[in-house]
GROMACS .gro file of C-alpha atoms in nm:
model
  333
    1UNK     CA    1  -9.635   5.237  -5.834
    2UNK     CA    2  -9.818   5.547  -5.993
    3UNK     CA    3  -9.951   5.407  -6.342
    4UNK     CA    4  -9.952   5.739  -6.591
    5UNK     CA    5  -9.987   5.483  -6.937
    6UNK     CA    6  -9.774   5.232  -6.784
    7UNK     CA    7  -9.950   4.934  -6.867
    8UNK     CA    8  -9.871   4.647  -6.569
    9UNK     CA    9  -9.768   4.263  -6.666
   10UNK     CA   10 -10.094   4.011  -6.726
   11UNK     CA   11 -10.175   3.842  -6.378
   12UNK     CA   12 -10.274   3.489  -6.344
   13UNK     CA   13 -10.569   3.509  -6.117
   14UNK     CA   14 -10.928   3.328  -6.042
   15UNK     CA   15 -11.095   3.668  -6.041
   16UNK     CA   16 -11.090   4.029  -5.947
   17UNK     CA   17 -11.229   4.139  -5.609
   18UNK     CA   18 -11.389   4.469  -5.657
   19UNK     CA   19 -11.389   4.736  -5.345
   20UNK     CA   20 -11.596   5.044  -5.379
   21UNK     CA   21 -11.529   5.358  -5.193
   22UNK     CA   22 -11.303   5.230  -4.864
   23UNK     CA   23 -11.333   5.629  -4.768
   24UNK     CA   24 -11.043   5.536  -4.523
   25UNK     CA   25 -11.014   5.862  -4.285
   26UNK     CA   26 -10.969   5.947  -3.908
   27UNK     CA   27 -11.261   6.231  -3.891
   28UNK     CA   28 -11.553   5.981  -3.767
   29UNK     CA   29 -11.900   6.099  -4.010
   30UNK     CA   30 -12.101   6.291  -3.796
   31UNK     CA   31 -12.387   6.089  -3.790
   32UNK     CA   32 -12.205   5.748  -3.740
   33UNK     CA   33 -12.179   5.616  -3.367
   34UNK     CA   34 -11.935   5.384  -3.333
   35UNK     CA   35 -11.730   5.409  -3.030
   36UNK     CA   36 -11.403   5.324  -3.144
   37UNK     CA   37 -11.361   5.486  -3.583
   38UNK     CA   38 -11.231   5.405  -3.827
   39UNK     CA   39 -11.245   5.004  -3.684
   40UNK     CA   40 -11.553   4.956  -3.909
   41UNK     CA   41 -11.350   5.033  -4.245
   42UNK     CA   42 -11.030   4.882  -4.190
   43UNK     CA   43 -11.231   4.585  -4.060
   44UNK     CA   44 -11.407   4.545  -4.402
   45UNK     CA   45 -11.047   4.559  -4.597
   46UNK     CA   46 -10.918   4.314  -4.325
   47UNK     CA   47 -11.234   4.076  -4.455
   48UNK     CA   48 -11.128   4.163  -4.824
   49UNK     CA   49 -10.795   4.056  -4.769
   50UNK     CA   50 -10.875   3.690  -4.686
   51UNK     CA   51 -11.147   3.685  -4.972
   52UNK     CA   52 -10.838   3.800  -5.198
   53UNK     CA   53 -10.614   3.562  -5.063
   54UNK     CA   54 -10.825   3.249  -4.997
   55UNK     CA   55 -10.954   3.319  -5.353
   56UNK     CA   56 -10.667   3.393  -5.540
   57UNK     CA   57 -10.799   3.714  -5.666
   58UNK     CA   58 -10.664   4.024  -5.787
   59UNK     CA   59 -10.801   4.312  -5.640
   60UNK     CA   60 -10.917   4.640  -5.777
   61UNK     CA   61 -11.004   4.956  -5.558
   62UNK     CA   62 -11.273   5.159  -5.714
   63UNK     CA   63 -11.135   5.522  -5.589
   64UNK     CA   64 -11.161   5.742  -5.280
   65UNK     CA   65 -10.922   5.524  -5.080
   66UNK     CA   66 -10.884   5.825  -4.793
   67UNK     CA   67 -11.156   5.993  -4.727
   68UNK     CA   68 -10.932   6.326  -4.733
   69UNK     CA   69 -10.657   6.405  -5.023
   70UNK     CA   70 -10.421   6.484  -4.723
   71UNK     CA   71 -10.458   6.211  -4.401
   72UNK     CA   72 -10.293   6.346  -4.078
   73UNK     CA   73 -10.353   6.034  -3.870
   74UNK     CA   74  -9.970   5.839  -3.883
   75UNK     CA   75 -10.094   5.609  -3.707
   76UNK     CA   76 -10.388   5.515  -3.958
   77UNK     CA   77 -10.240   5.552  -4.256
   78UNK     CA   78  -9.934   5.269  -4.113
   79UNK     CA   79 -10.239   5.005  -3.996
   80UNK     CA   80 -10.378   5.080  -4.364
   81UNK     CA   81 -10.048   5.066  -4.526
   82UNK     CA   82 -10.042   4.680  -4.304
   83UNK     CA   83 -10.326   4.530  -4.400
   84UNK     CA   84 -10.296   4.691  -4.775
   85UNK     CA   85  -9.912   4.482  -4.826
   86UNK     CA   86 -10.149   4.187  -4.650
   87UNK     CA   87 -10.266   4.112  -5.043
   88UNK     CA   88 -10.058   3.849  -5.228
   89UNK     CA   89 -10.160   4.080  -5.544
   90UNK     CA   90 -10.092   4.466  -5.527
   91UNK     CA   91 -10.434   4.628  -5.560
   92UNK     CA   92 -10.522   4.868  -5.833
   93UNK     CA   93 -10.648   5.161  -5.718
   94UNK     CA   94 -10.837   5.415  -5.917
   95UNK     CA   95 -10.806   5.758  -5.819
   96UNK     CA   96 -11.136   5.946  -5.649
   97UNK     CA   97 -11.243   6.299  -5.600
   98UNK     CA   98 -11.180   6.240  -5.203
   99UNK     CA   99 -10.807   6.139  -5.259
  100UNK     CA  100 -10.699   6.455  -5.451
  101UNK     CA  101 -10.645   6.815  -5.355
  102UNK     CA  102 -10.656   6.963  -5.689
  103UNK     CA  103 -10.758   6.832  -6.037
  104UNK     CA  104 -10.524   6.514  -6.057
  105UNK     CA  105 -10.287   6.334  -5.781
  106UNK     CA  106 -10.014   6.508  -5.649
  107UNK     CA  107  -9.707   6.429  -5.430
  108UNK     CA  108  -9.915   6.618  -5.192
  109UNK     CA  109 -10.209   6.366  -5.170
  110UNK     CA  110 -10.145   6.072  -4.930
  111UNK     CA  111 -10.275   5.817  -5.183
  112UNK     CA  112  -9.948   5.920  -5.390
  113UNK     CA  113  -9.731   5.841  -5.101
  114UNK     CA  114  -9.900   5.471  -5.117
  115UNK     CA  115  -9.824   5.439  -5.487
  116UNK     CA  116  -9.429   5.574  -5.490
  117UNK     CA  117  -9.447   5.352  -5.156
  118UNK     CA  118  -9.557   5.029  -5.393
  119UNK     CA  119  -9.836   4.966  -5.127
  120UNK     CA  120 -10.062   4.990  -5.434
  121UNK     CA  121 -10.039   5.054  -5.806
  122UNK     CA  122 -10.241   5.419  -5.889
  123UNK     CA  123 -10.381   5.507  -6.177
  124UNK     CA  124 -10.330   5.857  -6.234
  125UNK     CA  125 -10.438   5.885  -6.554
  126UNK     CA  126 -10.736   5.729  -6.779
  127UNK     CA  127 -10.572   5.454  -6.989
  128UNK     CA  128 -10.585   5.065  -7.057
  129UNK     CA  129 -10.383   4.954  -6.737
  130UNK     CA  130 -10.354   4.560  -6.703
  131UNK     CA  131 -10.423   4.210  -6.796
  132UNK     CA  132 -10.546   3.928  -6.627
  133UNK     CA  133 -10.540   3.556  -6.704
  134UNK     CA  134 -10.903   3.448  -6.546
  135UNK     CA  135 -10.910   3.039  -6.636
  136UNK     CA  136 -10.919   3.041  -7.034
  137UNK     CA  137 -10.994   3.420  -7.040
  138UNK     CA  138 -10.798   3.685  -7.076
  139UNK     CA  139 -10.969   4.056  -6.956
  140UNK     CA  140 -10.804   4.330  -7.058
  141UNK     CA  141 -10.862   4.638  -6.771
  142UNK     CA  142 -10.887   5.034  -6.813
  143UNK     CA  143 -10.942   5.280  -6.562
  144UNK     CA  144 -11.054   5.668  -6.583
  145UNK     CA  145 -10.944   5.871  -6.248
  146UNK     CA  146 -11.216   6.144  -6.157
  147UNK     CA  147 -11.245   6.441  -6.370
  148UNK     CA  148 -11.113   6.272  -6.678
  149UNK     CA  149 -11.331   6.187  -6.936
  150UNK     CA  150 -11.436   5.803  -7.023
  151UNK     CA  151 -11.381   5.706  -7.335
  152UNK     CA  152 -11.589   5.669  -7.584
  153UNK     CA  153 -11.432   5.416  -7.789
  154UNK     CA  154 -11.188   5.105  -7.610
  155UNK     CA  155 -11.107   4.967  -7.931
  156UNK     CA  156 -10.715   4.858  -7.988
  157UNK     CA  157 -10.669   4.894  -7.608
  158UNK     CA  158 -10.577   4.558  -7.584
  159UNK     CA  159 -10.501   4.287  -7.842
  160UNK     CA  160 -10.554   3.889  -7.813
  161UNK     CA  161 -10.846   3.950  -7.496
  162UNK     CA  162 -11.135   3.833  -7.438
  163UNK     CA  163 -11.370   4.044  -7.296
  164UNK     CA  164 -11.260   4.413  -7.193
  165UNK     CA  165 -11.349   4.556  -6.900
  166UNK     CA  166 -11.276   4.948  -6.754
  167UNK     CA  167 -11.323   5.132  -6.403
  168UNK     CA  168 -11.434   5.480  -6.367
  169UNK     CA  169 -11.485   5.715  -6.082
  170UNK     CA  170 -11.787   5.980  -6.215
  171UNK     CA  171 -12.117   6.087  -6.126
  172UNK     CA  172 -12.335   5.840  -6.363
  173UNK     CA  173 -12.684   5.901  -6.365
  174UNK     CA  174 -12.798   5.494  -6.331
  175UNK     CA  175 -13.174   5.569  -6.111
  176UNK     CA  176 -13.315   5.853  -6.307
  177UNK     CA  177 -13.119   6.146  -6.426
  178UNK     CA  178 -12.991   6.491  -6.204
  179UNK     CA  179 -12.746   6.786  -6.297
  180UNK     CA  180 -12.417   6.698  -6.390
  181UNK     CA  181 -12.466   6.309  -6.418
  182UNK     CA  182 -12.366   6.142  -6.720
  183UNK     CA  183 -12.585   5.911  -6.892
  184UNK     CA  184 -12.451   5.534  -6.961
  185UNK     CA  185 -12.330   5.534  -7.299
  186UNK     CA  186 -12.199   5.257  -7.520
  187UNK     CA  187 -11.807   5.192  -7.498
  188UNK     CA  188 -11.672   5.060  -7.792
  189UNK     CA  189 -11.513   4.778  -7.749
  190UNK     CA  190 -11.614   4.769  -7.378
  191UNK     CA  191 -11.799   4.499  -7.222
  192UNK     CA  192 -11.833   4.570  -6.880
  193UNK     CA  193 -11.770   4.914  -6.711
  194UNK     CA  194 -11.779   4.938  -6.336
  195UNK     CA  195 -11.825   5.262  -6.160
  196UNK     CA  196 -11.736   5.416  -5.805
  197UNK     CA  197 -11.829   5.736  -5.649
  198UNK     CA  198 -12.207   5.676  -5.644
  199UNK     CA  199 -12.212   5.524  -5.269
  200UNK     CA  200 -12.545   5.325  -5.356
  201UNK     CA  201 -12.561   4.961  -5.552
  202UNK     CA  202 -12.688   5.032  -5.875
  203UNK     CA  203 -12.912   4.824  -6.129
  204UNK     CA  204 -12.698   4.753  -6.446
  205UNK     CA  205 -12.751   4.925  -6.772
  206UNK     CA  206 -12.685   4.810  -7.088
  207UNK     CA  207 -12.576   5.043  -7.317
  208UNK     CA  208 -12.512   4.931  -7.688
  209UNK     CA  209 -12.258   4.612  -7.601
  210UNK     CA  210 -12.156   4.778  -7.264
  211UNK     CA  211 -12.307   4.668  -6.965
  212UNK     CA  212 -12.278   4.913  -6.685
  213UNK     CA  213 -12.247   4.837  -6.298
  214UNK     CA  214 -12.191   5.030  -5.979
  215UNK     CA  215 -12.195   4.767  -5.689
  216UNK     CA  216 -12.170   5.051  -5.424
  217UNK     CA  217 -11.889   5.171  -5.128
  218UNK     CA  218 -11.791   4.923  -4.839
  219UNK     CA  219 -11.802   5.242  -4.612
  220UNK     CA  220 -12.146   5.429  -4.527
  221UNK     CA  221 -12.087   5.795  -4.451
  222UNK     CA  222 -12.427   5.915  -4.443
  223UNK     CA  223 -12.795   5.865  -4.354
  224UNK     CA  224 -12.935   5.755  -4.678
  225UNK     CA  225 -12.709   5.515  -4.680
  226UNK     CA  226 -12.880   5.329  -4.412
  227UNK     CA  227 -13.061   5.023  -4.584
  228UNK     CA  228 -12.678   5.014  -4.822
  229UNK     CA  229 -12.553   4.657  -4.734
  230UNK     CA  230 -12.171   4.730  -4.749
  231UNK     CA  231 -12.038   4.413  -4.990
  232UNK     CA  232 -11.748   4.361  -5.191
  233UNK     CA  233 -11.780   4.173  -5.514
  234UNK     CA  234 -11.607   3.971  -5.759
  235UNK     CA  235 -11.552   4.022  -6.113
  236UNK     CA  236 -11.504   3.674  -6.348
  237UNK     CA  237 -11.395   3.596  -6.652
  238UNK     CA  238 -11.754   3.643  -6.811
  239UNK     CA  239 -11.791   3.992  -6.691
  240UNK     CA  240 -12.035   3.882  -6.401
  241UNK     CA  241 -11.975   4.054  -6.064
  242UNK     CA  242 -12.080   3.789  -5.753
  243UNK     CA  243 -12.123   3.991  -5.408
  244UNK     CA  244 -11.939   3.903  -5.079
  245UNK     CA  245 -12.074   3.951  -4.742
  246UNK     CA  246 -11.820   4.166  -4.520
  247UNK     CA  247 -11.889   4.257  -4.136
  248UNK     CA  248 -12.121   4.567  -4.068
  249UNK     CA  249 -12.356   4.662  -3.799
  250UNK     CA  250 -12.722   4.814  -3.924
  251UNK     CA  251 -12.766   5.036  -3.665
  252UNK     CA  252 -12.464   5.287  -3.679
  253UNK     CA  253 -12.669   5.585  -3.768
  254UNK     CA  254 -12.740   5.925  -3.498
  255UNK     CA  255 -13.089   5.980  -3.656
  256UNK     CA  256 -13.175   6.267  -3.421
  257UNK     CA  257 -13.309   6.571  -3.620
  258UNK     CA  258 -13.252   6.439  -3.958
  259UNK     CA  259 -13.476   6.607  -4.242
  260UNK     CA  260 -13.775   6.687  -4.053
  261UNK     CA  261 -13.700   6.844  -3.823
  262UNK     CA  262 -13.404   7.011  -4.052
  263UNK     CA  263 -13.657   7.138  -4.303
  264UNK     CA  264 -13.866   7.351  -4.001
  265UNK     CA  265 -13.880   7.693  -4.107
  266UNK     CA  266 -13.883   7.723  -3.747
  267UNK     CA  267 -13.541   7.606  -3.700
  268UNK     CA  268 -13.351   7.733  -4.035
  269UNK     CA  269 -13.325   8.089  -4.064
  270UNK     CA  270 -13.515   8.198  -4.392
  271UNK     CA  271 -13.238   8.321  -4.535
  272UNK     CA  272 -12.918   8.086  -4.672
  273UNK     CA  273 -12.656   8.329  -4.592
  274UNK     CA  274 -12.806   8.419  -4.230
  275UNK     CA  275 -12.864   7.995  -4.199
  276UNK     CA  276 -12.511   7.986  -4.247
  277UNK     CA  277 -12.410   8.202  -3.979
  278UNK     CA  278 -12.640   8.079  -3.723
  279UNK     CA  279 -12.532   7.774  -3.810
  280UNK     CA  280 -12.188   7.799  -3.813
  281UNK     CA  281 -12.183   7.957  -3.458
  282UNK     CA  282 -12.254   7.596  -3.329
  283UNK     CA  283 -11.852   7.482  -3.483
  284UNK     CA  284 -11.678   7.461  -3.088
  285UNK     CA  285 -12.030   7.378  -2.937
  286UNK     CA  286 -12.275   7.063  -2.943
  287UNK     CA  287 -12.330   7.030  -3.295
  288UNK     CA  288 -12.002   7.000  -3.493
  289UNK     CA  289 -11.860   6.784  -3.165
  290UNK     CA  290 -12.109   6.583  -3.258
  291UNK     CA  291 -12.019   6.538  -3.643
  292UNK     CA  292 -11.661   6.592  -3.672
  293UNK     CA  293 -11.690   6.637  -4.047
  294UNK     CA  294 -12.004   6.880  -4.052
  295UNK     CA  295 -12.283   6.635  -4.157
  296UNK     CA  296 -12.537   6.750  -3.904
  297UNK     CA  297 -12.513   7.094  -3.996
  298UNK     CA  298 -12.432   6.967  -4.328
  299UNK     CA  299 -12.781   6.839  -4.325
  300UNK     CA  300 -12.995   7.117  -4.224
  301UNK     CA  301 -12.796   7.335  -4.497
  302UNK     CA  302 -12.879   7.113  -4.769
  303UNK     CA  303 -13.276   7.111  -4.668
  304UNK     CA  304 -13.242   7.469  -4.672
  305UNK     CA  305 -13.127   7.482  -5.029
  306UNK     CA  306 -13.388   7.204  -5.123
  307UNK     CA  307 -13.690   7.413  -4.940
  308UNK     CA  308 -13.566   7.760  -5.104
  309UNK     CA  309 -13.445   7.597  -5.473
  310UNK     CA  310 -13.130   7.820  -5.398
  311UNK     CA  311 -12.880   7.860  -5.674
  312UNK     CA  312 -12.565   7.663  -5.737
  313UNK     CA  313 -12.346   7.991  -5.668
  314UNK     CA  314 -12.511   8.006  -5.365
  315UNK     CA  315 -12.470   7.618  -5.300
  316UNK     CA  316 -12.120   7.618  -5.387
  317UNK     CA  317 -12.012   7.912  -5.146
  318UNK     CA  318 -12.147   7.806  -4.848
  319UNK     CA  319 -12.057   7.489  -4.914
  320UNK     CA  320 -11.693   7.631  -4.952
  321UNK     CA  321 -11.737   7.807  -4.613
  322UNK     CA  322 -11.859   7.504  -4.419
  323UNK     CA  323 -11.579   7.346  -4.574
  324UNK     CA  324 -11.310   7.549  -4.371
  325UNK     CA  325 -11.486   7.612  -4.114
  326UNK     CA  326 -11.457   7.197  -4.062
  327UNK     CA  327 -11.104   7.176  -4.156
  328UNK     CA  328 -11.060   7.491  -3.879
  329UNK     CA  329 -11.268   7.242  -3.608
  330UNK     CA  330 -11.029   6.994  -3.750
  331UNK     CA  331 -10.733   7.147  -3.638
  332UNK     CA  332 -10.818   7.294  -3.306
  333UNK     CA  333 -10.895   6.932  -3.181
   0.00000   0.00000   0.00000
């Protein structure tokens, strides 16, 4: 089902089991070695399934579910589409930047196909969403897809509850603060508001009566994600989340190169545009058959921009251009 206000029947549960950031997807991350991908991610929903089940928990799925808006792989999507019907209660799914091609879902994204499927229940737009009977308490749940705003006020969202919770997907500024992150801010009528998109575990922030938490993604893409410990958690009736252990390796990281050697002036042009180009001339050779998606020369970009301070326009276009120059990798393979 694709929730747009729909608000979904109260569910008798012991608990909600939270999963950050799946980033399901057949493109391998560069800088990841496994042999055999995306094994690692459906193995942690696999895990989350019997914690679910053995638990009898609902389950709510923070946002980027695919790692792109549009998933080519048949084949993946029906072994996530199996394990997904595996839960005894349909997950919630907020709805990430990675799962849309535009501003909001569309019956292009695969993630749609899952909700008209009733694989999972979307939320495609920010609104109070669903109930659930936790013991003696009753939480009333709100979600806010990415690039809508969060409310600011929760009040009359629910009636009769006891503690309110609500999900977001948005770049929140927890460790210190950077351009474009939002600041916590108090709710009202919010208790607890749990965050996706930042890939990281997060120390809480109160904010007025709102407590603020982003445990962190299951899946880790990237190098500084290499001390992350991938967990799902679970929310109870209090608004506490407890962490649970799922299966990862620590050593899955290609750290050849990495910033060091990326920042050399010797080996980045001085110029973005002319990094670019040299750059990009490695797409059918070593390099990008080494990181599928880009990150390697992904990397060395972004110390570029760091070293010179260049400007967001600047950012954004080549950012564009590595972009589909990927996609064009993506498609020749």
């Amino acid at each position: 089902m694709i929730l747009t206000g729909d608000r979904l029947a109260p569910v008798a549960c012991n608990g909600i089991l939270v999963i950050g950031d799946p980033h399901v997807g057949s493109r391998r991350p560069g800088r990841r070695k496994d042999a055999i991908w995306p094994q690692a991610v459906l193995g942690k929903l696999e895990r989350c399934v019997s914690i679910a089940n053995e638990r009898q928990l609902a389950v709510v799925i923070l946002g980027d579910l695919f790692d792109r808006p549009v998933e080519t792989d048949v084949a993946l999507k029906n072994q996530l589409i199996r394990i997904l019907k595996g839960f005894r209660h349909r997950p919630l799914v907020n709805v990430g930047n990675h799962d849309i091609q535009h501003t909001t879902l569309t019956d292009s994204d695969s993630l749609a196909l899952l909700g008209l499927c009733d694989v999972v229940d979307v939320v495609a737009t920010s609104a109070p969403v669903a109930e659930f009977q936790i013991g003696e308490r009753r939480i009333g749940v709100g979600m806010t897809p990415y690039g809508q705003a969060i409310p600011t006020d929760a009040r009359g969202s629910f009636s009769g509850t006891d503690l309110q919770a609500w999900f977001t997907h948005h770049d929140i500024s927890f460790d210190g603060g950077y351009p474009g992150a939002v600041p916590p801010f108090a709710v009202e009528g919010c208790d607890v508001l749990i965050n996706g998109h930042i890939h990281k575990t997060q120390k809480a922030v109160l904010a007025g009566r709102t407590r603020w938490l982003n445990p962190g993604n299951i899946t880790r893409q990237s190098i500084d994600l290499v001390d992350h410990v991938p967990r799902a958690w679970i929310l109870d009736g209090s608004g506490a989340l407890e962490s649970q252990a799922l299966p990862f390796e620590s050593n899955v990281f290609d750290l050849t190169g990495r910033v060091v050697d990326a920042a050399d002036e010797a080996l980045v042009a001085r110029e973005v545009e002319s990094a670019f180009v040299t750059l990009l001339q490695a797409e059918s050779s070593t390099e990008l058959k080494r990181s599928g998606d880009g990150s390697i020369i992904r990397d060395e970009i972004e110390a570029k921009f760091a070293a010179d301070s260049t400007s967001d326009a600047v950012r954004a276009i080549v950012r564009s251009l590595l972009g589909e120059a990927v996609e064009r990798h993506a498609a020749q393979s």
